[in-house]
Coordinates of C-alpha atoms and ligand atoms in Angstrom, one line a residue:
X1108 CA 124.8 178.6 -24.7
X1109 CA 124.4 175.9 -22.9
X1110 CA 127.5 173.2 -23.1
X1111 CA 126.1 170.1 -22.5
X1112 CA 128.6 167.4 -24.4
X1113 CA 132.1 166.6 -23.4
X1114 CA 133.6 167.8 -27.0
X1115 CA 131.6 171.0 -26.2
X1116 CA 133.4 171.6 -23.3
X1117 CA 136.6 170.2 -24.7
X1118 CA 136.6 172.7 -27.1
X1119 CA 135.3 175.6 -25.1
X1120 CA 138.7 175.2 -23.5
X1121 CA 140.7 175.1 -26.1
X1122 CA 138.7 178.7 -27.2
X1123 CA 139.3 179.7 -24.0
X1124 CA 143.4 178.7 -23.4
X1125 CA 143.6 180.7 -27.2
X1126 CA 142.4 183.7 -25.8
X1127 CA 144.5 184.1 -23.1
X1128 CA 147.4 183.6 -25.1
X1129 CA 146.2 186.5 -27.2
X1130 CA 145.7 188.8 -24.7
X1131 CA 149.4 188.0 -22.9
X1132 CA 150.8 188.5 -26.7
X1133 CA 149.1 191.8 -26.3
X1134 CA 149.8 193.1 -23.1
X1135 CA 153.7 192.3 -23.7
X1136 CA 153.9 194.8 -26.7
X1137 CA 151.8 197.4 -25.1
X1138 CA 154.6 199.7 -23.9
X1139 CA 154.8 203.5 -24.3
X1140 CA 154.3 205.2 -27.5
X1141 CA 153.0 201.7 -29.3
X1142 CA 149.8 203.0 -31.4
X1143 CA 146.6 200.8 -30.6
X1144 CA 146.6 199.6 -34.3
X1145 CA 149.9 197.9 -33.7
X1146 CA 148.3 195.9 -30.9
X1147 CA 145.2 195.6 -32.9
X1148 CA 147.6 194.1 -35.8
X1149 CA 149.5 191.6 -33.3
X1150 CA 145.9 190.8 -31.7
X1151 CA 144.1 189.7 -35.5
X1152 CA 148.0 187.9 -35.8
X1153 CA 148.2 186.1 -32.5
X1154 CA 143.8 184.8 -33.3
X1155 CA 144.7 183.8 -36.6
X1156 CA 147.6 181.9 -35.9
X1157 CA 146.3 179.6 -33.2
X1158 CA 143.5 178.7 -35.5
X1159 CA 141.0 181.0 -34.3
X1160 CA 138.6 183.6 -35.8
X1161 CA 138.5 187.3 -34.7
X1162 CA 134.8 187.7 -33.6
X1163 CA 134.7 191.3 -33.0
X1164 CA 135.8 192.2 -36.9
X1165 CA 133.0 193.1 -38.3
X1166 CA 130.5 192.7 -35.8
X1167 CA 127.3 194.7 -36.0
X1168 CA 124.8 194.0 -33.2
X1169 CA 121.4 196.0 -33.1
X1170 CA 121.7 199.6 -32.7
X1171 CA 125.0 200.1 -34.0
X1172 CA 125.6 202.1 -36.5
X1173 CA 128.4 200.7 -38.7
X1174 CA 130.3 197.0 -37.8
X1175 CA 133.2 196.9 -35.5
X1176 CA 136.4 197.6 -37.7
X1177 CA 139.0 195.5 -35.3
X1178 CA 139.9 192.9 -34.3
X1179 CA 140.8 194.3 -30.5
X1180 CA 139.1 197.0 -28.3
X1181 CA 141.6 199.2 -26.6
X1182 CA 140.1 201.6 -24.0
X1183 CA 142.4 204.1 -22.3
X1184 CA 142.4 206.2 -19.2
X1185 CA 138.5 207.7 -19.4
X1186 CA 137.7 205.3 -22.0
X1187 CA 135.8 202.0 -20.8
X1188 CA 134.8 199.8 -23.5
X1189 CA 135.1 199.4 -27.2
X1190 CA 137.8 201.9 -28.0
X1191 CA 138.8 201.4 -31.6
X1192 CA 142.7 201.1 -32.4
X1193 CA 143.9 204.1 -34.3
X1194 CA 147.5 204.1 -35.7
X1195 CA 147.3 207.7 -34.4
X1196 CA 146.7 206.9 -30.6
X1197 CA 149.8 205.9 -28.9
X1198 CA 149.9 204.8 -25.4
X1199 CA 152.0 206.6 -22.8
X1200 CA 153.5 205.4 -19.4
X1201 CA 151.2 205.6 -17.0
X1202 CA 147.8 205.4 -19.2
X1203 CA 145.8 202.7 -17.9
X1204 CA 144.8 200.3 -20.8
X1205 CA 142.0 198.0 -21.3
X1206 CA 142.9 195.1 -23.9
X1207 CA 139.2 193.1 -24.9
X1208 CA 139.1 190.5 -27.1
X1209 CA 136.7 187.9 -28.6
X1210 CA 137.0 184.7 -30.4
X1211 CA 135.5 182.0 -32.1
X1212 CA 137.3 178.6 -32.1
X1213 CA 135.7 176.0 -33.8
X1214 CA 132.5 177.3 -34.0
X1215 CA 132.7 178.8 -29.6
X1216 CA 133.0 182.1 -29.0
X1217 CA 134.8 183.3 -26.3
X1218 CA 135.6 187.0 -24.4
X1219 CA 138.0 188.4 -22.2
X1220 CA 139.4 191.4 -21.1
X1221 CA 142.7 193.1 -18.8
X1222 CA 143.1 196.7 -17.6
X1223 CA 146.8 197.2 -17.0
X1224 CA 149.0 200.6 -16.5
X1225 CA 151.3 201.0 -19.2
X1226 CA 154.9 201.4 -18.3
X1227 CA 154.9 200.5 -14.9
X1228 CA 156.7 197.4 -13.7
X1229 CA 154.8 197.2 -10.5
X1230 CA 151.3 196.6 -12.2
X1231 CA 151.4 193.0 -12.7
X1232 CA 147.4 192.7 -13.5
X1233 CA 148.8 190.1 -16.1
X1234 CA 150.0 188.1 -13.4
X1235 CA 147.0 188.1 -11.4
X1236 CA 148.4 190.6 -9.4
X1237 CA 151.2 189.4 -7.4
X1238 CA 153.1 192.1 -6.8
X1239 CA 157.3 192.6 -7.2
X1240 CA 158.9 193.5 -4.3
X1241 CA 162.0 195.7 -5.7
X1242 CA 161.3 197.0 -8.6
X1243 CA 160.2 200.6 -9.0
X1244 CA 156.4 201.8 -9.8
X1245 CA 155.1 205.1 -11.4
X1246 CA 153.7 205.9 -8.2
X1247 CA 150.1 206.8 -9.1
X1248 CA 148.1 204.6 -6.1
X1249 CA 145.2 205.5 -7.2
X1250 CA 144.9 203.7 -10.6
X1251 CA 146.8 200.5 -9.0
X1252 CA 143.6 200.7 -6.5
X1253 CA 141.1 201.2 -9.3
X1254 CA 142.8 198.2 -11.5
X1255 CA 142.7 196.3 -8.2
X1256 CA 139.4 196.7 -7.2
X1257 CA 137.9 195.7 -10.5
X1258 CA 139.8 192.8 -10.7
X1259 CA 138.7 191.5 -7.3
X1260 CA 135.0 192.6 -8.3
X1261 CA 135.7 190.1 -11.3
X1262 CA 136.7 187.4 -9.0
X1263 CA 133.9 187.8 -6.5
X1264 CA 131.7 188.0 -9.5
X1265 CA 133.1 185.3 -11.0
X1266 CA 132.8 183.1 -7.5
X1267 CA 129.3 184.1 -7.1
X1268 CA 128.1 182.5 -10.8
X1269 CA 126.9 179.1 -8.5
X1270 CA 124.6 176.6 -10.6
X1271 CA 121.4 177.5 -8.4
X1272 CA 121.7 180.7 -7.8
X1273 CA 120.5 183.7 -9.8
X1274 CA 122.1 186.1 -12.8
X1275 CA 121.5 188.9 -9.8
X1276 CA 124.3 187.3 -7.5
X1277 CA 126.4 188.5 -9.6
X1278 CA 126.0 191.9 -10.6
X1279 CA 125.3 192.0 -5.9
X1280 CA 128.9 190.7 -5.7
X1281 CA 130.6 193.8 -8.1
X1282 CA 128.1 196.2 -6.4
X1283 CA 130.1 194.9 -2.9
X1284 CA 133.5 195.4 -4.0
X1285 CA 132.8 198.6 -5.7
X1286 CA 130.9 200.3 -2.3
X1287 CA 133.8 199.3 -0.2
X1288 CA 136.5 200.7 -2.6
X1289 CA 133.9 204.0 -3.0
X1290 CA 134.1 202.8 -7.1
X1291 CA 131.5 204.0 -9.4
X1292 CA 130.0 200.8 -11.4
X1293 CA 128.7 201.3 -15.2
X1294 CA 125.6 200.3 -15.0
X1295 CA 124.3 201.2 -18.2
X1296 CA 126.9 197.7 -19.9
X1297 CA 127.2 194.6 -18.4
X1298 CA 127.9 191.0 -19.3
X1299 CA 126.0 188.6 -21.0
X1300 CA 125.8 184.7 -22.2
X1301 CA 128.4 183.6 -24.5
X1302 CA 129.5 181.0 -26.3
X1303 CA 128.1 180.1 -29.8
X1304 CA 127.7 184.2 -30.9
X1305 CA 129.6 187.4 -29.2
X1306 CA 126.4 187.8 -27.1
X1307 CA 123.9 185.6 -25.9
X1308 CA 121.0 186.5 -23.5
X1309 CA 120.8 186.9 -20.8
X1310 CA 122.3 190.3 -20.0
X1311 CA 124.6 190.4 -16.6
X1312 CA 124.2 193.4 -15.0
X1313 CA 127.2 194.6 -12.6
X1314 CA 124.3 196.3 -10.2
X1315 CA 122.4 193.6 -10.0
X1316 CA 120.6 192.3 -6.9
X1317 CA 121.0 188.9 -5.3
X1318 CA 118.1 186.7 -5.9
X1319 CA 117.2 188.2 -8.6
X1320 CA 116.8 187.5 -12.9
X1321 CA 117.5 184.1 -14.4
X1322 CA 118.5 181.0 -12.5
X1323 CA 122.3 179.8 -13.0
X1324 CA 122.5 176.7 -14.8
X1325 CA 125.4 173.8 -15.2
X1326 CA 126.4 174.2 -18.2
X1327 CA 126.0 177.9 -19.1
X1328 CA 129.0 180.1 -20.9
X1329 CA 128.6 183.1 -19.5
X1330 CA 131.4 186.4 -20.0
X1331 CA 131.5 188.3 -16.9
X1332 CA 132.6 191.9 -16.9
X1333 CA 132.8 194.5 -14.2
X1334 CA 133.9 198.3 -14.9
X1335 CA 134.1 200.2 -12.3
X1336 CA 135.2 204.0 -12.1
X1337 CA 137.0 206.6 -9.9
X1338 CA 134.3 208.7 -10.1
X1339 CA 130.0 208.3 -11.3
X1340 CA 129.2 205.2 -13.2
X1341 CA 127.8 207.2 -15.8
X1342 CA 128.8 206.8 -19.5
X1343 CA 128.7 208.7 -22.3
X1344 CA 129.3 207.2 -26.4
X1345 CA 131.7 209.0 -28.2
X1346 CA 131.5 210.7 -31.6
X1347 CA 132.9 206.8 -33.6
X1348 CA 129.6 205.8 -32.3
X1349 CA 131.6 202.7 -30.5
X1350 CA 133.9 204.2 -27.5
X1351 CA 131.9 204.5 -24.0
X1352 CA 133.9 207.1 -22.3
X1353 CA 133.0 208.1 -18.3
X1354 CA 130.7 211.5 -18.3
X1355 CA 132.4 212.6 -16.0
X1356 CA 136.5 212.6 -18.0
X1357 CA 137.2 209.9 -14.3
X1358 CA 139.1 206.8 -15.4
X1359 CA 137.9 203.7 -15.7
X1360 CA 139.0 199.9 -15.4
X1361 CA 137.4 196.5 -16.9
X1362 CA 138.4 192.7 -16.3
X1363 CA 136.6 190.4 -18.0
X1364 CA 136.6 186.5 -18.7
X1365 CA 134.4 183.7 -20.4
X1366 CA 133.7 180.9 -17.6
X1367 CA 131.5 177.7 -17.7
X1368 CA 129.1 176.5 -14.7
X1369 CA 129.7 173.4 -13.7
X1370 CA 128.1 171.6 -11.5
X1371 CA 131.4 171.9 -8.9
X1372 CA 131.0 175.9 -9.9
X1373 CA 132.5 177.9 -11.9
X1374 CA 135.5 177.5 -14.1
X1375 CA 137.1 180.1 -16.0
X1376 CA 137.7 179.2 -19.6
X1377 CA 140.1 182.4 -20.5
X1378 CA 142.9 181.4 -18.6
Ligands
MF3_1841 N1 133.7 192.4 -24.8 C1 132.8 193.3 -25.6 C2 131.4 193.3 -25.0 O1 131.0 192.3 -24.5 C3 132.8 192.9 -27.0 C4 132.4 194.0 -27.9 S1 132.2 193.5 -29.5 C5 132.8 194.7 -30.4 O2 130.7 194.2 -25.2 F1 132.6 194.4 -31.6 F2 132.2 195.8 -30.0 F3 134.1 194.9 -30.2
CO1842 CO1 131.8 190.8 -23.3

């Protein structure tokens, strides 16, 4: 969409505000041996009881096969995207764990999503990544590299979405991020335009090339989403016919958020 009226934006916001209170509700419970249904169950809980709407229950865009049964995506280790909780599937220290959730808030949908690592008190992705100076991590370097890199793609991304510039600055700013950190980017999902359904056109692809695709307009909701891998960007869909996995069995990480363009820039809304 494209917010144009105070009360718009007033309640975009509010959407917004609710969505990352969700998602902290979410990523405190998500300790070792939870089941991705309970987080599921205390998502749907923590949307409903701010006066929100899950928008990802039941949703059935083209293509897909049968609607989304959650409420929350949960998307571990080799898993990217649209993981569907499972009262059988219970996280372990050390997984790393991608929370996505949507919502609609008076009538505005937002989206959002964290990558964290389960278990280990040195991954504060929740805290925008400042990290704690004595307290013991699980050691693994690698994922706190992958989980880092994605979430500075996400920023750059984010910082790139200027009201005159082009849909292709942004998908040019995760490509940057993910070269340096020799990251493999999904190509084949992106982000897209947001804000009065779950997706809006246009598509945001994470490869895309400055210059390039629509102009950037004050005014436009737009949910920005980088994945990036340790290893090829390519994805495969799993047998639920909703899961992307990696091809290749690599991990994977994903940060997402639901901004606005202003005419100052960009302002993220799921914060
Ligand atoms: N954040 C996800 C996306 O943009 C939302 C998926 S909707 C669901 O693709 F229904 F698949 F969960
Ligand atoms: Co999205």
């Amino acid at each position: 969409m494209i917010a144009t009226t105070e009360e718009e934006i007033k309640a975009l916001r509010s959407a917004g505000k609710i969505l990352a209170g969700v998602l902290a509700d979410v990523e405190a419970l998500a300790t070792d041996a939870v089941s991705t249904a309970e987080l599921d169950l205390a998502a749907e809980h923590s949307i409903r009881a701010r006066g929100a709407v899950p928008s990802f229950l039941n949703y059935q865009p083209d293509g897909a096969s049968y609607p989304y049964p959650a409420a929350l995506c949960v998307s571990i280790n080799d898993e990217v995207v649209h993981g569907i909780p499972n009262e059988k599937r219970l996280l372990h220290s050390g997984d790393i764990v991608t929370v996505d959730a949507g919502l609609s808030y008076q009538g505005f949908f937002v989206d959002a999503a964290r990558t964290f690592i389960v278990g280990d008190p040195t991954d504060t992705s929740y805290l925008g990544g400042e990290k704690s100076l004595v307290m013991q991590g699980l050691g693994d370097t690698k994922a706190h590299e992958l989980i880092n890199a994605t979430r500075a793609a996400l920023l750059a991304a984010i910082a790139a979405a200027q009201p005159g510039g082009h849909i292709g600055d942004i998908g040019a700013a995760v490509a940057r991020i993910a070269r340096a950190h020799k990251l493999g980017i999904v190509e084949e999902l992106g982000g897209h335009a947001v804000g009065r359904a779950v997706h809006e056109k246009p598509f945001i692809p994470n490869d895309g090339r400055a210059g390039e695709g629509e102009e950037i307009k004050v005014g436009m909701v737009l949910a920005i989403e980088p994945m990036l891998a340790e290893g090829k960007g390519a994805v495969v869909l799993a047998e639920d016919e909703w899961t992307y996995r990696m091809a290749d069995g690599k991990r994977a990480a994903h940060f997402e958020e639901t901004i606005l363009v202003t005419a100052k820039g960009p302002e993220i809304l799921t914060r």
